[in-house]
GROMACS .gro file of C-alpha atoms in nm:
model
  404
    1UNK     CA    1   0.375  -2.003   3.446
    2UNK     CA    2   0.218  -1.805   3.192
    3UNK     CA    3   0.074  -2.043   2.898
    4UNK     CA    4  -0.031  -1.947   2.554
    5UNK     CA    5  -0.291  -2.192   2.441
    6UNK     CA    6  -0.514  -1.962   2.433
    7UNK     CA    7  -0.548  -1.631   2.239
    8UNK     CA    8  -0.508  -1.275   2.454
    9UNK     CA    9  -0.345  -0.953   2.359
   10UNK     CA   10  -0.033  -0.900   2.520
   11UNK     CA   11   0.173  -0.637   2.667
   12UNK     CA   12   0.544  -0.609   2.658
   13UNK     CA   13   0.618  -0.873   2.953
   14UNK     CA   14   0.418  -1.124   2.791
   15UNK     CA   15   0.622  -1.080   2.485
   16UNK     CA   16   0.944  -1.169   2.656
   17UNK     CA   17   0.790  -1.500   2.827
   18UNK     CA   18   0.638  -1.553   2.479
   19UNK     CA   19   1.008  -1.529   2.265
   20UNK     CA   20   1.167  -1.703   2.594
   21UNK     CA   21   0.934  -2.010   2.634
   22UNK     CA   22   0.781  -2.037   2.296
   23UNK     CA   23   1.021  -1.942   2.027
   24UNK     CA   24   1.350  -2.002   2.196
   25UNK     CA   25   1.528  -1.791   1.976
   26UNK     CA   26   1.785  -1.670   2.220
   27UNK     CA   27   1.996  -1.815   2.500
   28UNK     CA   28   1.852  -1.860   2.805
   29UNK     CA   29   2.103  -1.681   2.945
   30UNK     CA   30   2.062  -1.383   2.733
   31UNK     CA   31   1.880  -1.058   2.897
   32UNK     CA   32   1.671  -0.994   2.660
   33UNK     CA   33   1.458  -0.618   2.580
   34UNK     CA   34   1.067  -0.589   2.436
   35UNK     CA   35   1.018  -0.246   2.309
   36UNK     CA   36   0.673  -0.145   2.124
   37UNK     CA   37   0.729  -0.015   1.813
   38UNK     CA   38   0.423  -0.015   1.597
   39UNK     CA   39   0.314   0.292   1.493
   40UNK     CA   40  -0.038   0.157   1.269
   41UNK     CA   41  -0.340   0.148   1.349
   42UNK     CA   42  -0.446  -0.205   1.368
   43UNK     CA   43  -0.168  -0.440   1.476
   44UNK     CA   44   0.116  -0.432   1.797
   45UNK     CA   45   0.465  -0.453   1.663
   46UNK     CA   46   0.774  -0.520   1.916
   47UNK     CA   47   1.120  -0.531   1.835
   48UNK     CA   48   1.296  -0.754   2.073
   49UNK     CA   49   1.656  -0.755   2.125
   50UNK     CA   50   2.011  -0.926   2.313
   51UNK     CA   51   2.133  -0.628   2.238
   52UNK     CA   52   2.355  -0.776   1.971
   53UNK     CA   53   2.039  -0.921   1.765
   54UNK     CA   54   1.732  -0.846   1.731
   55UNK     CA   55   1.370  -0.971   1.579
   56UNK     CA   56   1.064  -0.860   1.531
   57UNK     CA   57   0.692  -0.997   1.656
   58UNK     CA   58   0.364  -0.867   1.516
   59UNK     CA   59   0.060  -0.944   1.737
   60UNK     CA   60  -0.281  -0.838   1.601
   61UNK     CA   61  -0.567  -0.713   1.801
   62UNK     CA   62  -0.926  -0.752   1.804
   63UNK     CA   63  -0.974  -0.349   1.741
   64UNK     CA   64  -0.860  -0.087   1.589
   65UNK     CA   65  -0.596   0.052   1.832
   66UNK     CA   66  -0.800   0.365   1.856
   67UNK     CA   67  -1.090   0.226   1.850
   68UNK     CA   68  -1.251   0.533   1.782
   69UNK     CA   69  -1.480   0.360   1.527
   70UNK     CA   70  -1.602   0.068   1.679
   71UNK     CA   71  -1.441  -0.214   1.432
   72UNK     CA   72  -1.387  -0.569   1.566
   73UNK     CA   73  -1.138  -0.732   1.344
   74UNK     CA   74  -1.050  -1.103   1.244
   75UNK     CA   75  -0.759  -1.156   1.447
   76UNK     CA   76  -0.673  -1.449   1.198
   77UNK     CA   77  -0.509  -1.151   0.962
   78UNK     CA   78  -0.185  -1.244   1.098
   79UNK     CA   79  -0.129  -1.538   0.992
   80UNK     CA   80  -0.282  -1.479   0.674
   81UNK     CA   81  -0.031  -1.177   0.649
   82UNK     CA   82   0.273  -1.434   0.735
   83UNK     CA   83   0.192  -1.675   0.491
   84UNK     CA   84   0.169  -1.436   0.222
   85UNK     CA   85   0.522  -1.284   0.299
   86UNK     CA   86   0.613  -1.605   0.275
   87UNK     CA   87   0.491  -1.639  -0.051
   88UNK     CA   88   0.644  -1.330  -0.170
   89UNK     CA   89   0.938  -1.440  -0.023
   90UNK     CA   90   0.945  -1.740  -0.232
   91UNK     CA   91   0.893  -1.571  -0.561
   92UNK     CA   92   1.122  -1.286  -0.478
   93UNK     CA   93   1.348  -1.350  -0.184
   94UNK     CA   94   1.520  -1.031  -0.202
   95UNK     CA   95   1.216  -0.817  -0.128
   96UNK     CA   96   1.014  -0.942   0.133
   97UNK     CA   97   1.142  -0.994   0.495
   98UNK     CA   98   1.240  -1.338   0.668
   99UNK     CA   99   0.938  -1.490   0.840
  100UNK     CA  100   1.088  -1.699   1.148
  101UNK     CA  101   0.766  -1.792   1.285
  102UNK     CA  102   0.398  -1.832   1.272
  103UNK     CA  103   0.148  -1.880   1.600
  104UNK     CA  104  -0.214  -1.944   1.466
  105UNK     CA  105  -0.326  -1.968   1.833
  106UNK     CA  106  -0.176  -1.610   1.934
  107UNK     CA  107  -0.268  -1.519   1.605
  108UNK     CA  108   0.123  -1.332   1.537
  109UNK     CA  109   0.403  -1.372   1.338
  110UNK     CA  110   0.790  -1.303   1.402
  111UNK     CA  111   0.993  -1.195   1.165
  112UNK     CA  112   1.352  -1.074   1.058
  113UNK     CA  113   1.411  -0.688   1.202
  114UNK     CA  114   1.532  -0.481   0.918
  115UNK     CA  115   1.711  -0.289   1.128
  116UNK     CA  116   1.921  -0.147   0.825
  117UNK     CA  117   1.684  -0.035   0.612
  118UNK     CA  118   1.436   0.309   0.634
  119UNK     CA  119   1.052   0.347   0.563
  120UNK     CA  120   1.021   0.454   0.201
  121UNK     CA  121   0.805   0.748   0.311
  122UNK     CA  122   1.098   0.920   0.536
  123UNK     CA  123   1.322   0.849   0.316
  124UNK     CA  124   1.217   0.979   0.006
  125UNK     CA  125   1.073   1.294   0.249
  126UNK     CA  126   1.464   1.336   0.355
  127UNK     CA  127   1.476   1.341  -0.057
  128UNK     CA  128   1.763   1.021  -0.041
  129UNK     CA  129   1.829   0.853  -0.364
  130UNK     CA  130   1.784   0.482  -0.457
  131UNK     CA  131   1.876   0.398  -0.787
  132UNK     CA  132   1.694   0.029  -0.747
  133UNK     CA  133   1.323   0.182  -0.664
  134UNK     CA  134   1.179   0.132  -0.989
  135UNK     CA  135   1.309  -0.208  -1.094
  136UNK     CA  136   1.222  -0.403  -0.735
  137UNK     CA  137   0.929  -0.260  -0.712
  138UNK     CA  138   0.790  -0.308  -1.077
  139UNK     CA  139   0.953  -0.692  -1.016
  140UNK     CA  140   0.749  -0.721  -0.732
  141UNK     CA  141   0.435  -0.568  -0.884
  142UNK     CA  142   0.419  -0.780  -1.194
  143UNK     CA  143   0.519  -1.097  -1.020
  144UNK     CA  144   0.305  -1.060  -0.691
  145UNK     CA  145  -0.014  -1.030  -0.913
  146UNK     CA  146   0.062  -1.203  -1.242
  147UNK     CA  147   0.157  -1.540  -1.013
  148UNK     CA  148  -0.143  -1.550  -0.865
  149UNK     CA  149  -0.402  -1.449  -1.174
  150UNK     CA  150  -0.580  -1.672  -1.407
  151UNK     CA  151  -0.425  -1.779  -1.735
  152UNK     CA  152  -0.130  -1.827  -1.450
  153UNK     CA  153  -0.237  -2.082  -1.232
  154UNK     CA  154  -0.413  -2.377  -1.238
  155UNK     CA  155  -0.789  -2.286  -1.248
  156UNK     CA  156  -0.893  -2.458  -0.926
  157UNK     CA  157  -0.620  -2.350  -0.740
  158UNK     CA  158  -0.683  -1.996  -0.796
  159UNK     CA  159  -1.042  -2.003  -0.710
  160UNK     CA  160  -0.932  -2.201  -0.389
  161UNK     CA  161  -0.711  -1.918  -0.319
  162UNK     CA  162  -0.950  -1.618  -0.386
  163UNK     CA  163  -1.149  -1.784  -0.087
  164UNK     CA  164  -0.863  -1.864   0.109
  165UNK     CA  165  -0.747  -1.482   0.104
  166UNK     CA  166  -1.086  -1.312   0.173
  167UNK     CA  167  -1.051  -1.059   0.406
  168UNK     CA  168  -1.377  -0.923   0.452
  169UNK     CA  169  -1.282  -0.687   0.769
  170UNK     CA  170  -0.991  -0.492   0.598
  171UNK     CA  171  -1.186  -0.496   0.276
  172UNK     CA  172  -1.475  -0.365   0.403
  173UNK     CA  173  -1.232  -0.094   0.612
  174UNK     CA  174  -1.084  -0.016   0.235
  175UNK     CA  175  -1.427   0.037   0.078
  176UNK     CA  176  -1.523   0.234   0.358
  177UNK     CA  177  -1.206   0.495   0.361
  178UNK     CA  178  -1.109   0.482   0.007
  179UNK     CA  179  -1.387   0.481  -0.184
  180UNK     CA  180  -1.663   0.675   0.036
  181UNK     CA  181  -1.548   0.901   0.270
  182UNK     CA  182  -1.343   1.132   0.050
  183UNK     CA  183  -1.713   1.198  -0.078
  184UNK     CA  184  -1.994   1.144   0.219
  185UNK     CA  185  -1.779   1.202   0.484
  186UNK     CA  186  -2.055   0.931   0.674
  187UNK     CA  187  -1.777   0.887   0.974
  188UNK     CA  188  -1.711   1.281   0.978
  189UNK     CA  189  -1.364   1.226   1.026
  190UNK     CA  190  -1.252   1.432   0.730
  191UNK     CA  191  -0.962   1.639   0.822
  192UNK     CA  192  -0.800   1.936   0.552
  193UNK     CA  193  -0.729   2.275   0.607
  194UNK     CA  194  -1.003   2.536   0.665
  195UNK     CA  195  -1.007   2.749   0.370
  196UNK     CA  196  -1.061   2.384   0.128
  197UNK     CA  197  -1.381   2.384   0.274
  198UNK     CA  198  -1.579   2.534   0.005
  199UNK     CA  199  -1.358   2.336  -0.247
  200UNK     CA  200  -1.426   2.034  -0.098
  201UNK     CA  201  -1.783   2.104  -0.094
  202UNK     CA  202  -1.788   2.139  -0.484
  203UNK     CA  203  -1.579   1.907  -0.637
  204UNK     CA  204  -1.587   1.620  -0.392
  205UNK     CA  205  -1.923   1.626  -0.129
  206UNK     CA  206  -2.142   1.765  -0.452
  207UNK     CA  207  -1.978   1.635  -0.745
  208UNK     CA  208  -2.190   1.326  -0.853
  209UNK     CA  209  -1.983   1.258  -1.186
  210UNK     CA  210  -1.693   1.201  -0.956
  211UNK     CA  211  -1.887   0.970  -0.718
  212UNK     CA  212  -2.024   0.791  -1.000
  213UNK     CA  213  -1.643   0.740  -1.120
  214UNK     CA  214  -1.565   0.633  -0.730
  215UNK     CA  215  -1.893   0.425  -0.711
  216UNK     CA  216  -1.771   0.243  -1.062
  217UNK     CA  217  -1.405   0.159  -0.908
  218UNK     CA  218  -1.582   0.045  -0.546
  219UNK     CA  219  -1.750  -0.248  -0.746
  220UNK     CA  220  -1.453  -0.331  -0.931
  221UNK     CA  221  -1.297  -0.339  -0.595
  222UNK     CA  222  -1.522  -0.548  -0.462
  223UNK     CA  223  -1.605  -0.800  -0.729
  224UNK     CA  224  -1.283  -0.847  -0.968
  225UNK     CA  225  -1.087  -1.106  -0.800
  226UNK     CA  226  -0.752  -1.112  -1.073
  227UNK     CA  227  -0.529  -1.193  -0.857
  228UNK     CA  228  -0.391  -1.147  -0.512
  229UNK     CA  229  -0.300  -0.795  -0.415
  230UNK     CA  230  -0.124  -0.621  -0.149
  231UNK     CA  231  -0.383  -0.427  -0.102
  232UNK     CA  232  -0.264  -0.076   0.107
  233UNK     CA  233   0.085  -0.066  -0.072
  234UNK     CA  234   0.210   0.285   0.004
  235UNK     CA  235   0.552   0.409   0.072
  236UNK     CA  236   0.479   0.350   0.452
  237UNK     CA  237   0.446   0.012   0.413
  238UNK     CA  238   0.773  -0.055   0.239
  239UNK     CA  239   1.148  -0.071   0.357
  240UNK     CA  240   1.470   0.078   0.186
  241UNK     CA  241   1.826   0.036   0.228
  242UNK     CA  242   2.114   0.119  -0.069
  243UNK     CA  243   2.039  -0.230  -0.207
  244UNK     CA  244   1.685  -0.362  -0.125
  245UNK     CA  245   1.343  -0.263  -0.118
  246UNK     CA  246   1.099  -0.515   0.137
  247UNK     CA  247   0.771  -0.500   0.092
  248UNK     CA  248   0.558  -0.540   0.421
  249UNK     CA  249   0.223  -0.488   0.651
  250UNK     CA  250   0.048  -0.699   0.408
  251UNK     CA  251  -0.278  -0.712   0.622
  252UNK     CA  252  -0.511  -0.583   0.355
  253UNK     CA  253  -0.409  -0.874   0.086
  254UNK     CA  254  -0.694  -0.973  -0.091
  255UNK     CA  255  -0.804  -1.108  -0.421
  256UNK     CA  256  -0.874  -0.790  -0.570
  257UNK     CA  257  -0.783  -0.608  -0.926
  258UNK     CA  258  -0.435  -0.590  -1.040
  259UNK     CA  259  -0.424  -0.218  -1.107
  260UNK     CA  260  -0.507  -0.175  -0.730
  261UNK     CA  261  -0.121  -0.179  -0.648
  262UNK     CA  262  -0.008  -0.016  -0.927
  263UNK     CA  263  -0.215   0.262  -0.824
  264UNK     CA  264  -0.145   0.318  -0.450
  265UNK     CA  265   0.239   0.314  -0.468
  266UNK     CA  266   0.196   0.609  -0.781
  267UNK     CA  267  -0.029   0.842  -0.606
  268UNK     CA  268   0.243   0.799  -0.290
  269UNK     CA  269   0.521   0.838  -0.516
  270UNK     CA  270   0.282   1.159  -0.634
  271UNK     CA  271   0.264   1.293  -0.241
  272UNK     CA  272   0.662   1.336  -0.241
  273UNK     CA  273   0.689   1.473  -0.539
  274UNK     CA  274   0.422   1.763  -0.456
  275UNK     CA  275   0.608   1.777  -0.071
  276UNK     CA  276   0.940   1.847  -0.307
  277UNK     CA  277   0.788   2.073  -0.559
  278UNK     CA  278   0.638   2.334  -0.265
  279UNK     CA  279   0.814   2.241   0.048
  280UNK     CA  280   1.164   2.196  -0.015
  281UNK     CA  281   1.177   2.326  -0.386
  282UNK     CA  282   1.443   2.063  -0.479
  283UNK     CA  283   1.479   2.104  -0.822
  284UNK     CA  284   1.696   1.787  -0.846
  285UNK     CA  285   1.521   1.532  -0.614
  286UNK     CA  286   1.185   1.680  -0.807
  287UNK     CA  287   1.297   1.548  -1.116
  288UNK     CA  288   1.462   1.217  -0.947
  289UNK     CA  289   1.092   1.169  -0.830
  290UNK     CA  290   0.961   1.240  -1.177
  291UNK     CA  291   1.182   1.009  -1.362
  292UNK     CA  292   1.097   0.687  -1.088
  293UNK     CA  293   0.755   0.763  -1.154
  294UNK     CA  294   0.750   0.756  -1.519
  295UNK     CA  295   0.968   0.477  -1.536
  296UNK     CA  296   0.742   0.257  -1.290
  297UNK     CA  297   0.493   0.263  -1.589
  298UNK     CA  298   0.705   0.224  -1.835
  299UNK     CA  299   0.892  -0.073  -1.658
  300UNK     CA  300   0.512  -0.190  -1.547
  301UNK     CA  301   0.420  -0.232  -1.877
  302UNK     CA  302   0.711  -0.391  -2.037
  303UNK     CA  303   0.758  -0.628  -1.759
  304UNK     CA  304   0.336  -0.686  -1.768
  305UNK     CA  305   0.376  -0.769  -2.155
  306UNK     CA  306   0.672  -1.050  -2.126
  307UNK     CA  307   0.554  -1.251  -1.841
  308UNK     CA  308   0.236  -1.277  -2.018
  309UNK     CA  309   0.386  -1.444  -2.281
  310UNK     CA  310   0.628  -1.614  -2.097
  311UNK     CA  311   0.412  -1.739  -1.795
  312UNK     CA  312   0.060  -1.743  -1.928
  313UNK     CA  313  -0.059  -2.112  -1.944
  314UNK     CA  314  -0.399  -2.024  -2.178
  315UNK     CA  315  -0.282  -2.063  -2.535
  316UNK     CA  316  -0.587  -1.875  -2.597
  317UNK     CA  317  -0.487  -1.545  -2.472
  318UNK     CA  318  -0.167  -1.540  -2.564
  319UNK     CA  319  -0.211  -1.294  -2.847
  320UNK     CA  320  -0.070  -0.920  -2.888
  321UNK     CA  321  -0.429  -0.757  -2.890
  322UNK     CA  322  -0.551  -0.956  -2.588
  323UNK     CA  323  -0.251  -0.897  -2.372
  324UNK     CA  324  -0.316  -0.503  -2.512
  325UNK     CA  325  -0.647  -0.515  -2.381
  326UNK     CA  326  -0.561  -0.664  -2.042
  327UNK     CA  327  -0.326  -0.449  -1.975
  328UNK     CA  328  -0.525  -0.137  -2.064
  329UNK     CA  329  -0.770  -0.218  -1.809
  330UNK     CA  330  -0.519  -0.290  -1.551
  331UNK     CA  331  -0.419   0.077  -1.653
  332UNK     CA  332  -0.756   0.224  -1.644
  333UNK     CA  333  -0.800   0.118  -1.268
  334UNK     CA  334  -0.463   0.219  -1.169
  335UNK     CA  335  -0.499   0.572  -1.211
  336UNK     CA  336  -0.864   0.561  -1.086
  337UNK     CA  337  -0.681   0.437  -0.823
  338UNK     CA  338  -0.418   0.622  -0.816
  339UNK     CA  339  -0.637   0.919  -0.752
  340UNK     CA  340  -0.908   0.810  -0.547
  341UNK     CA  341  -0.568   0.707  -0.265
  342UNK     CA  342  -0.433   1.086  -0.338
  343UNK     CA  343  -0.808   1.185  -0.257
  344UNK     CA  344  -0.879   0.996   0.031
  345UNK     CA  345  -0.515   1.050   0.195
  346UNK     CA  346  -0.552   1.454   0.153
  347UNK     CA  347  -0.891   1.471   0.321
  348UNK     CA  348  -0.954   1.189   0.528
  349UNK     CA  349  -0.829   1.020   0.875
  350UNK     CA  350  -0.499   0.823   0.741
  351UNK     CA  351  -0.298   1.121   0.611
  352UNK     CA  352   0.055   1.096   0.555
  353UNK     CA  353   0.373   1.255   0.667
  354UNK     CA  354   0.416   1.486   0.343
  355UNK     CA  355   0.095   1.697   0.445
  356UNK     CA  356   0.112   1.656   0.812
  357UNK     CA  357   0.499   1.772   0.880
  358UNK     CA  358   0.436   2.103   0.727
  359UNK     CA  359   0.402   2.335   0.999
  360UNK     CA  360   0.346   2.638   0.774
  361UNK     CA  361  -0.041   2.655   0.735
  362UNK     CA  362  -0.065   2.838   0.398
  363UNK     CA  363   0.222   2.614   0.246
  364UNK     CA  364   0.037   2.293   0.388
  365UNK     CA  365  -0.311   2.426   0.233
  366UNK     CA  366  -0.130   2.496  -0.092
  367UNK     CA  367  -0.018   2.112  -0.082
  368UNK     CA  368  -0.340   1.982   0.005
  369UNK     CA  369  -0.522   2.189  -0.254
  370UNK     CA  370  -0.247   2.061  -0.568
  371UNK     CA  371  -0.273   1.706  -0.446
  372UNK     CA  372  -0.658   1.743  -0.428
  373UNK     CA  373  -0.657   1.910  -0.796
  374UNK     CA  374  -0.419   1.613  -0.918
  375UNK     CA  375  -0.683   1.302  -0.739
  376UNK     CA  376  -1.002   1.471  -0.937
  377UNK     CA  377  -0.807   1.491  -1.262
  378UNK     CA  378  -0.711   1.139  -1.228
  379UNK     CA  379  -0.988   0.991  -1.147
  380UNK     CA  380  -1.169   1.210  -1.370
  381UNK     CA  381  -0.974   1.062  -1.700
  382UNK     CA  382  -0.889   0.778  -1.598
  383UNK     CA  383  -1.007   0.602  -1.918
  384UNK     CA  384  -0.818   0.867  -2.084
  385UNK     CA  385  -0.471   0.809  -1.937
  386UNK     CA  386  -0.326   0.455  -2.043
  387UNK     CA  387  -0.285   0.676  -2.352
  388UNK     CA  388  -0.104   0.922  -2.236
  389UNK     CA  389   0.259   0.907  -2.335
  390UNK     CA  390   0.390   1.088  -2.016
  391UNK     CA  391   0.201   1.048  -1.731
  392UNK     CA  392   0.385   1.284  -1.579
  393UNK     CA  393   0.359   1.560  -1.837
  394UNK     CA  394  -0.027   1.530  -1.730
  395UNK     CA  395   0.038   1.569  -1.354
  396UNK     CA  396   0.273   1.896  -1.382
  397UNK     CA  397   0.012   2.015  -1.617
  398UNK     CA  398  -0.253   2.005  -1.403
  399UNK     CA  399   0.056   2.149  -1.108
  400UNK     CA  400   0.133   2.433  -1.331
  401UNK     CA  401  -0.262   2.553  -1.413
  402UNK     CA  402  -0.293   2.583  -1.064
  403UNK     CA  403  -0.381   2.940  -0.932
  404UNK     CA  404  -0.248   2.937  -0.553
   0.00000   0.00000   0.00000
């Protein structure tokens, strides 16, 4: 009989000796289904069902599943990844799946299969409303980070954790994709349309004021360990239903800066509100996407502001021009952020749906060339935008100024 003492990457029948043997979490008598689901580029995902229930098991591999560029990954990630749903799921047990098991040796996880909720991305592309999006997910922003940051937590423990959570594969996959290639193109696996060539050229390949910007963010990135992060928190990565929002594929968690969140899920938010404004020309979901984005800061902030002074442990910070400060630079990196994601998701190897369904060339290079316009901006005046008293106003600014 097949053991599993020993780490190997499995294929589907392995998985059913695996949740028959191991986990026992179905009768014996049940005939149970493995189906591979996954649909990333660095982990195996099965759903496995009795055809009544179902769960799901995420194995991780030692490369990318392309493989294309070589990486060998830490295949502890997925345990590392369990544990911290876990911990999400104890601060905020609505919003973060069930984890039923953790196998250090097989390095995978099982958890609950949301089988009634929808990615956030295909939803919001079908342009369905959900009235919840912008208090869950500022909840979980706020309390993910804030939990975990100094002036929160005991001082030791923290620094025990920011070692504990290094991830120095996926980081060094983030710094890599995020913050170079939208500018060097080292990999040359850019991908846009055609006529952005020239474009492209200009304001990204030859624009060093916009490196510098990216070059400023990368070290921030990779030296300001606030608190622990997400890390690739994109409307991909999280799951809807009329109720809920669960947050998942936390693989890229990290001690990182706070903003870094913040920042990803806006410029996503950003890529369905373009798809909206050129695709579909919904007038109505346009501004249902405007109004969740604007009120993610807003919330952001408020929420930011009273668990400081609620939580915060340091009687020495807990003043209204600190707390103003903090914030401010949380602020600054998110929309550095915020753009730099918008960048690297228009011209590089992970695109997303909202560029990639559009089958009409022109329309798709009108998309790409607005969301490119909107990344530059952003990252441009970033120091300039905390300011701002619409954030939005800004983006359909920079939208409406554009000469298609």
């Amino acid at each position: 009989m097949l053991e599993f003492k020993e780490y190997f990457l499995m294929e589907d029948k392995d998985v059913l000796l695996y949740v028959k043997n191991e986990l026992k979490y179905f009768s014996q008598n049940d005939n149970i289904t493995c189906k591979e689901i996954g649909d990333g580029n660095i982990n195996y995902v099965y759903r496995i069902s009795n055809g009544k229930e179902s769960i799901i098991l995420k194995q991780a591999g030692v490369h990318t599943r392309s493989n294309s560029s070589g990486r060998v990954l830490d295949t502890n990630r997925n345990s590392r990844e369990a544990e911290i749903l876990s911990y999400y799921g104890s601060i905020l047990p609505d919003l973060s799946p069930k984890i039923i098991h953790i196998d250090r040796v097989m390095n995978l996880f099982v958890m609950e299969d949301l089988k009634d909720f929808i990615v956030l991305r295909d939803a919001l592309i079908k342009g369905q409303i959900y009235n919840h999006l912008q208090e869950q997910l500022t909840d979980f922003l706020v309390e993910s980070t804030l939990s975990t940051a100094d002036f929160f937590m005991e001082p030791f423990a923290k620094k025990e954790n920011a070692v504990k959570y290094t991830n120095k594969e996926l980081c060094k996959i983030s710094e890599e994709l995020i913050f170079r290639e939208p500018f060097f193109n080292v990999l040359n696996e850019n991908v846009f349309s055609e006529q952005l060539k020239e474009f492209v050229n200009d304001n990204l390949y030859n624009n060093k004021q916009l490196q510098l910007e990216a070059a400023k963010l990368k070290y921030e990135f990779m030296n300001n360990a606030q608190a622990l992060i997400h890390g690739d928190l994109h409307t991909g990565s999280i799951f809807v239903n009329e109720n809920y929002i669960k947050v998942m594929d936390c693989e890229f968690a990290f001690y990182g800066p706070i903003g870094y969140d913040l920042g990803t899920i806006m410029a996503n938010f950003i890529f369905a509100y373009v798809y909206h404004s050129n695709v579909t020309k919904d007038k109505n979901y346009r501004s249902f996407l405007f109004n969740v984005i604007e009120d993610i800061l807003r919330l952001f902030k408020n929420k930011f502001i009273t668990k400081f002074f609620n939580d915060c442990n340091d009687i020495s910070v807990k003043n209204d021009d600190y707390i103003e400060y903090y914030l401010f630079d949380v602020l600054k990196t998110a929309f550095g952020i915020c753009g730099l994601e918008i960048l690297r998701r228009t011209t590089g190897c992970a695109r997303v749906k909202e560029i990639e369904s559009i089958d009409d060339a022109d329309t798709r290079k009108n998309v790409e060339y607005i969301l490119l316009n909107i990344g530059i901006e952003c990252l441009s005046y970033r120091d300039r935008l905390p300011e701002e008293e619409k954030f939005m106003k800004f983006i359909d600014n920079i939208i409406d100024n554009i000469d298609l």
